[in-house]
PDB file of C-alpha atoms in Angstrom:
ATOM      1  CA  MET A  27       7.310   3.348 -19.591  1.00  0.00           C
ATOM      2  CA  ASN A  28       5.028   3.503 -22.600  1.00  0.00           C
ATOM      3  CA  VAL A  29       1.631   5.140 -22.962  1.00  0.00           C
ATOM      4  CA  ALA A  30      -1.166   3.198 -24.620  1.00  0.00           C
ATOM      5  CA  ASN A  31      -3.654   6.097 -24.607  1.00  0.00           C
ATOM      6  CA  ILE A  32      -4.584   9.397 -22.996  1.00  0.00           C
ATOM      7  CA  LYS A  33      -8.242  10.391 -22.720  1.00  0.00           C
ATOM      8  CA  LYS A  34      -8.688  14.054 -21.851  1.00  0.00           C
ATOM      9  CA  TYR A  35     -12.464  13.884 -21.256  1.00  0.00           C
ATOM     10  CA  ASP A  36     -13.258  10.546 -19.614  1.00  0.00           C
ATOM     11  CA  VAL A  37     -16.393   9.937 -17.532  1.00  0.00           C
ATOM     12  CA  ALA A  38     -16.150   6.134 -17.267  1.00  0.00           C
ATOM     13  CA  ASN A  39     -13.131   5.730 -14.970  1.00  0.00           C
ATOM     14  CA  GLY A  40     -13.954   7.678 -11.834  1.00  0.00           C
ATOM     15  CA  VAL A  41     -16.243  10.420 -10.623  1.00  0.00           C
ATOM     16  CA  GLY A  42     -16.612  13.495 -12.829  1.00  0.00           C
ATOM     17  CA  VAL A  43     -14.823  14.418 -16.028  1.00  0.00           C
ATOM     18  CA  ARG A  44     -11.301  13.045 -15.780  1.00  0.00           C
ATOM     19  CA  VAL A  45      -8.026  12.807 -17.613  1.00  0.00           C
ATOM     20  CA  SER A  46      -7.205   9.112 -17.984  1.00  0.00           C
ATOM     21  CA  LEU A  47      -3.729   7.793 -18.648  1.00  0.00           C
ATOM     22  CA  PHE A  48      -3.509   4.225 -19.940  1.00  0.00           C
ATOM     23  CA  VAL A  49       0.006   2.823 -19.496  1.00  0.00           C
ATOM     24  CA  SER A  50       1.381  -0.138 -21.431  1.00  0.00           C
ATOM     25  CA  GLY A  51       2.465  -3.429 -19.943  1.00  0.00           C
ATOM     26  CA  CYS A  52       0.527  -5.979 -17.932  1.00  0.00           C
ATOM     27  CA  THR A  53       1.469  -9.442 -16.718  1.00  0.00           C
ATOM     28  CA  HIS A  54      -2.061 -10.349 -15.505  1.00  0.00           C
ATOM     29  CA  ARG A  55      -3.432 -11.049 -18.997  1.00  0.00           C
ATOM     30  CA  CYS A  56      -7.014 -11.376 -17.751  1.00  0.00           C
ATOM     31  CA  LYS A  57      -9.349 -13.356 -19.981  1.00  0.00           C
ATOM     32  CA  GLY A  58     -11.783 -10.905 -21.600  1.00  0.00           C
ATOM     33  CA  CYS A  59      -9.631  -7.825 -20.922  1.00  0.00           C
ATOM     34  CA  PHE A  60     -11.004  -4.704 -22.646  1.00  0.00           C
ATOM     35  CA  ASN A  61      -7.489  -3.443 -23.373  1.00  0.00           C
ATOM     36  CA  ALA A  62      -5.458  -6.543 -24.269  1.00  0.00           C
ATOM     37  CA  GLU A  63      -3.291  -4.664 -26.786  1.00  0.00           C
ATOM     38  CA  ALA A  64      -1.814  -2.778 -23.822  1.00  0.00           C
ATOM     39  CA  TRP A  65      -0.427  -5.993 -22.259  1.00  0.00           C
ATOM     40  CA  ASP A  66       2.707  -5.469 -24.342  1.00  0.00           C
ATOM     41  CA  PHE A  67       5.164  -3.214 -22.500  1.00  0.00           C
ATOM     42  CA  SER A  68       6.356  -1.758 -25.829  1.00  0.00           C
ATOM     43  CA  TYR A  69       2.843  -0.936 -27.098  1.00  0.00           C
ATOM     44  CA  GLY A  70       2.051   2.729 -27.732  1.00  0.00           C
ATOM     45  CA  THR A  71       4.497   5.575 -27.413  1.00  0.00           C
ATOM     46  CA  PRO A  72       7.241   6.358 -24.904  1.00  0.00           C
ATOM     47  CA  TYR A  73       6.278   8.506 -21.924  1.00  0.00           C
ATOM     48  CA  THR A  74       8.235  11.761 -22.286  1.00  0.00           C
ATOM     49  CA  GLU A  75       8.383  15.240 -20.777  1.00  0.00           C
ATOM     50  CA  ALA A  76       6.024  16.308 -23.572  1.00  0.00           C
ATOM     51  CA  THR A  77       3.563  13.580 -22.533  1.00  0.00           C
ATOM     52  CA  GLU A  78       3.720  14.786 -18.947  1.00  0.00           C
ATOM     53  CA  ALA A  79       3.186  18.396 -20.017  1.00  0.00           C
ATOM     54  CA  GLU A  80       0.162  17.313 -22.093  1.00  0.00           C
ATOM     55  CA  ILE A  81      -1.390  15.518 -19.102  1.00  0.00           C
ATOM     56  CA  LEU A  82      -0.747  18.429 -16.717  1.00  0.00           C
ATOM     57  CA  ALA A  83      -2.221  20.914 -19.220  1.00  0.00           C
ATOM     58  CA  ALA A  84      -5.317  18.730 -19.624  1.00  0.00           C
ATOM     59  CA  LEU A  85      -5.740  18.607 -15.831  1.00  0.00           C
ATOM     60  CA  ASP A  86      -5.511  22.413 -15.599  1.00  0.00           C
ATOM     61  CA  LYS A  87      -9.177  22.985 -16.369  1.00  0.00           C
ATOM     62  CA  SER A  88     -11.797  23.778 -13.747  1.00  0.00           C
ATOM     63  CA  TYR A  89     -14.224  21.111 -15.001  1.00  0.00           C
ATOM     64  CA  ILE A  90     -11.656  18.282 -14.732  1.00  0.00           C
ATOM     65  CA  ALA A  91     -12.175  16.363 -11.475  1.00  0.00           C
ATOM     66  CA  GLY A  92      -8.870  14.526 -11.552  1.00  0.00           C
ATOM     67  CA  LEU A  93      -6.586  11.899 -13.000  1.00  0.00           C
ATOM     68  CA  SER A  94      -7.288   8.205 -13.521  1.00  0.00           C
ATOM     69  CA  LEU A  95      -4.489   5.683 -14.079  1.00  0.00           C
ATOM     70  CA  LEU A  96      -5.238   2.510 -16.007  1.00  0.00           C
ATOM     71  CA  GLY A  97      -3.509   0.098 -18.275  1.00  0.00           C
ATOM     72  CA  GLY A  98      -2.035  -2.184 -19.023  1.00  0.00           C
ATOM     73  CA  GLU A  99      -1.127  -2.183 -15.352  1.00  0.00           C
ATOM     74  CA  PRO A 100      -0.048   0.967 -13.463  1.00  0.00           C
ATOM     75  CA  PHE A 101       1.387  -1.132 -10.624  1.00  0.00           C
ATOM     76  CA  GLU A 102       3.835  -3.136 -12.709  1.00  0.00           C
ATOM     77  CA  PRO A 103       7.065  -2.038 -10.961  1.00  0.00           C
ATOM     78  CA  CYS A 104       8.512  -0.384 -14.093  1.00  0.00           C
ATOM     79  CA  ASN A 105       5.286   1.605 -14.494  1.00  0.00           C
ATOM     80  CA  GLN A 106       5.251   2.629 -10.826  1.00  0.00           C
ATOM     81  CA  ARG A 107       8.698   4.142 -11.268  1.00  0.00           C
ATOM     82  CA  GLY A 108       7.490   6.051 -14.332  1.00  0.00           C
ATOM     83  CA  LEU A 109       4.224   7.246 -12.771  1.00  0.00           C
ATOM     84  CA  LEU A 110       5.532   8.381  -9.393  1.00  0.00           C
ATOM     85  CA  PRO A 111       7.095  11.669 -10.632  1.00  0.00           C
ATOM     86  CA  LEU A 112       3.842  12.502 -12.456  1.00  0.00           C
ATOM     87  CA  LEU A 113       1.767  11.826  -9.342  1.00  0.00           C
ATOM     88  CA  ARG A 114       4.014  14.069  -7.259  1.00  0.00           C
ATOM     89  CA  LYS A 115       3.485  16.922  -9.737  1.00  0.00           C
ATOM     90  CA  VAL A 116      -0.281  16.327  -9.912  1.00  0.00           C
ATOM     91  CA  ARG A 117      -0.546  16.496  -6.113  1.00  0.00           C
ATOM     92  CA  GLU A 118       1.605  19.634  -5.967  1.00  0.00           C
ATOM     93  CA  ARG A 119      -0.219  21.519  -8.743  1.00  0.00           C
ATOM     94  CA  PHE A 120      -3.751  20.203  -8.253  1.00  0.00           C
ATOM     95  CA  PRO A 121      -4.193  19.275  -4.572  1.00  0.00           C
ATOM     96  CA  LYS A 122      -8.014  19.326  -4.784  1.00  0.00           C
ATOM     97  CA  LYS A 123      -8.272  16.978  -7.765  1.00  0.00           C
ATOM     98  CA  THR A 124      -8.661  13.272  -7.088  1.00  0.00           C
ATOM     99  CA  VAL A 125      -6.462  10.454  -8.319  1.00  0.00           C
ATOM    100  CA  TRP A 126      -8.059   7.119  -9.167  1.00  0.00           C
ATOM    101  CA  CYS A 127      -6.029   4.051 -10.083  1.00  0.00           C
ATOM    102  CA  TYR A 128      -7.086   0.696 -11.504  1.00  0.00           C
ATOM    103  CA  THR A 129      -4.926  -2.338 -10.747  1.00  0.00           C
ATOM    104  CA  GLY A 130      -5.219  -6.090 -11.035  1.00  0.00           C
ATOM    105  CA  TYR A 131      -3.039  -6.420  -7.943  1.00  0.00           C
ATOM    106  CA  LEU A 132      -4.667  -6.760  -4.522  1.00  0.00           C
ATOM    107  CA  TYR A 133      -3.995  -3.853  -2.186  1.00  0.00           C
ATOM    108  CA  ASP A 134      -3.767  -5.830   1.054  1.00  0.00           C
ATOM    109  CA  SER A 135      -1.375  -8.508  -0.195  1.00  0.00           C
ATOM    110  CA  GLU A 136       0.351  -7.907  -3.532  1.00  0.00           C
ATOM    111  CA  LEU A 137       0.925  -4.153  -3.074  1.00  0.00           C
ATOM    112  CA  GLN A 138       2.179  -4.401   0.507  1.00  0.00           C
ATOM    113  CA  ALA A 139       5.790  -4.979   1.566  1.00  0.00           C
ATOM    114  CA  GLY A 140       6.811  -8.448   0.425  1.00  0.00           C
ATOM    115  CA  GLY A 141       4.019  -8.596  -2.167  1.00  0.00           C
ATOM    116  CA  ARG A 142       4.789  -9.475  -5.758  1.00  0.00           C
ATOM    117  CA  ALA A 143       4.172  -5.938  -7.102  1.00  0.00           C
ATOM    118  CA  HIS A 144       5.772  -4.050  -4.215  1.00  0.00           C
ATOM    119  CA  CYS A 145       8.911  -2.071  -5.034  1.00  0.00           C
ATOM    120  CA  GLU A 146      10.651   1.064  -3.768  1.00  0.00           C
ATOM    121  CA  ALA A 147       7.973   3.285  -5.397  1.00  0.00           C
ATOM    122  CA  THR A 148       4.825   1.477  -4.193  1.00  0.00           C
ATOM    123  CA  ASP A 149       4.246   3.016  -0.761  1.00  0.00           C
ATOM    124  CA  GLU A 150       4.651   6.579  -1.985  1.00  0.00           C
ATOM    125  CA  MET A 151       2.534   5.909  -5.050  1.00  0.00           C
ATOM    126  CA  LEU A 152      -0.260   4.526  -2.866  1.00  0.00           C
ATOM    127  CA  SER A 153       0.016   7.606  -0.623  1.00  0.00           C
ATOM    128  CA  LEU A 154      -0.762   9.829  -3.641  1.00  0.00           C
ATOM    129  CA  ILE A 155      -3.868   7.884  -4.782  1.00  0.00           C
ATOM    130  CA  ASP A 156      -7.348   8.628  -3.422  1.00  0.00           C
ATOM    131  CA  ILE A 157      -9.324   5.711  -4.848  1.00  0.00           C
ATOM    132  CA  LEU A 158      -7.900   2.305  -5.809  1.00  0.00           C
ATOM    133  CA  VAL A 159      -9.907  -0.209  -7.806  1.00  0.00           C
ATOM    134  CA  ASP A 160      -8.126  -3.499  -7.161  1.00  0.00           C
ATOM    135  CA  GLY A 161      -8.346  -7.104  -8.279  1.00  0.00           C
ATOM    136  CA  GLU A 162      -7.998  -8.806 -11.626  1.00  0.00           C
ATOM    137  CA  PHE A 163     -10.890  -8.675 -14.077  1.00  0.00           C
ATOM    138  CA  VAL A 164     -12.706 -12.038 -13.968  1.00  0.00           C
ATOM    139  CA  GLU A 165     -14.795 -12.575 -17.082  1.00  0.00           C
ATOM    140  CA  GLU A 166     -17.135 -15.025 -15.309  1.00  0.00           C
ATOM    141  CA  LYS A 167     -17.920 -12.276 -12.755  1.00  0.00           C
ATOM    142  CA  LYS A 168     -18.425  -9.514 -15.324  1.00  0.00           C
ATOM    143  CA  ASP A 169     -21.379  -7.283 -14.434  1.00  0.00           C
ATOM    144  CA  LEU A 170     -22.273  -4.264 -16.552  1.00  0.00           C
ATOM    145  CA  LYS A 171     -24.393  -2.844 -13.698  1.00  0.00           C
ATOM    146  CA  LEU A 172     -21.356  -2.302 -11.476  1.00  0.00           C
ATOM    147  CA  ARG A 173     -20.129   1.246 -11.092  1.00  0.00           C
ATOM    148  CA  PHE A 174     -16.479   1.896 -12.053  1.00  0.00           C
ATOM    149  CA  ARG A 175     -15.423  -1.746 -12.207  1.00  0.00           C
ATOM    150  CA  GLY A 176     -15.835  -4.638 -14.588  1.00  0.00           C
ATOM    151  CA  SER A 177     -16.290  -7.707 -12.399  1.00  0.00           C
ATOM    152  CA  SER A 178     -17.851  -8.286  -8.987  1.00  0.00           C
ATOM    153  CA  ASN A 179     -14.612  -9.473  -7.361  1.00  0.00           C
ATOM    154  CA  GLN A 180     -13.007  -6.065  -7.870  1.00  0.00           C
ATOM    155  CA  ARG A 181     -13.075  -3.633  -4.952  1.00  0.00           C
ATOM    156  CA  ILE A 182     -13.175   0.155  -4.841  1.00  0.00           C
ATOM    157  CA  LEU A 183     -10.981   1.155  -1.917  1.00  0.00           C
ATOM    158  CA  ASP A 184     -10.992   4.657  -0.468  1.00  0.00           C
ATOM    159  CA  LEU A 185      -7.289   5.069   0.275  1.00  0.00           C
ATOM    160  CA  ALA A 186      -7.759   8.707   1.352  1.00  0.00           C
ATOM    161  CA  ALA A 187     -10.307   7.643   3.999  1.00  0.00           C
ATOM    162  CA  MET A 188      -8.045   4.784   5.070  1.00  0.00           C
ATOM    163  CA  ARG A 189      -5.154   7.213   5.623  1.00  0.00           C
ATOM    164  CA  ALA A 190      -7.419   9.638   7.517  1.00  0.00           C
ATOM    165  CA  ALA A 191      -8.649   6.814   9.766  1.00  0.00           C
ATOM    166  CA  GLY A 192      -5.144   5.472  10.367  1.00  0.00           C
ATOM    167  CA  GLY A 193      -5.615   2.222   8.461  1.00  0.00           C
ATOM    168  CA  GLY A 194      -8.067  -0.596   7.920  1.00  0.00           C
ATOM    169  CA  LEU A 195      -9.789  -1.343   4.634  1.00  0.00           C
ATOM    170  CA  ARG A 196     -12.441   1.197   3.709  1.00  0.00           C
ATOM    171  CA  PHE A 197     -14.621   0.833   0.670  1.00  0.00           C
ATOM    172  CA  TRP A 198     -15.609   3.867  -1.348  1.00  0.00           C
ATOM    173  CA  GLU A 199     -19.113   4.915  -0.349  1.00  0.00           C
ATOM    174  CA  GLY A 200     -20.165   5.518  -3.951  1.00  0.00           C
ATOM    175  CA  ALA A 201     -19.566   1.863  -4.844  1.00  0.00           C
ATOM    176  CA  GLU A 202     -22.986   0.348  -4.382  1.00  0.00           C
ATOM    177  CA  GLY A 203     -22.695  -3.406  -4.335  1.00  0.00           C
ATOM    178  CA  ALA A 204     -19.014  -3.259  -3.320  1.00  0.00           C
ATOM    179  CA  ALA A 205     -17.284  -6.626  -3.163  1.00  0.00           C
ATOM    180  CA  THR A 206     -16.246  -7.605   0.336  1.00  0.00           C
TER     181      THR A 206
END
């Protein structure tokens, strides 16, 4: 897995000040993508133990609300396999910090068993994420007034609330104008 960028003080990709990890590689290739250079799986630098240590150190500050995963595409199967060990460590060391993840894949079809992005890491990875912003960016549905998403077709799913309720889609309450 390669890293396109790490932002240690990000306020645009989830609630509060966050550490954001942008992974490389994306097969969606959405028209109008803000990060098209990260489509290439070899873009950026290799993810190493030093990269992981840098992310964990950045998270170890009281004012950091959590980790956001973006891309590229975090749910490309090769990226899932690379991110899962990091997510396990984040949950172990920082259980009160939230994890947000942005994906072009749809939670209820493409990330479920039999879906095109589902692999042996998917279910556990989803279990470690609090908020999932899903759906490809659609340039014709771009809306700068939307909170934490780029186009109106994208959904902000509260995976933590879904787990607590035993299933069923639940939209994040802070997502005014959530797509349904």
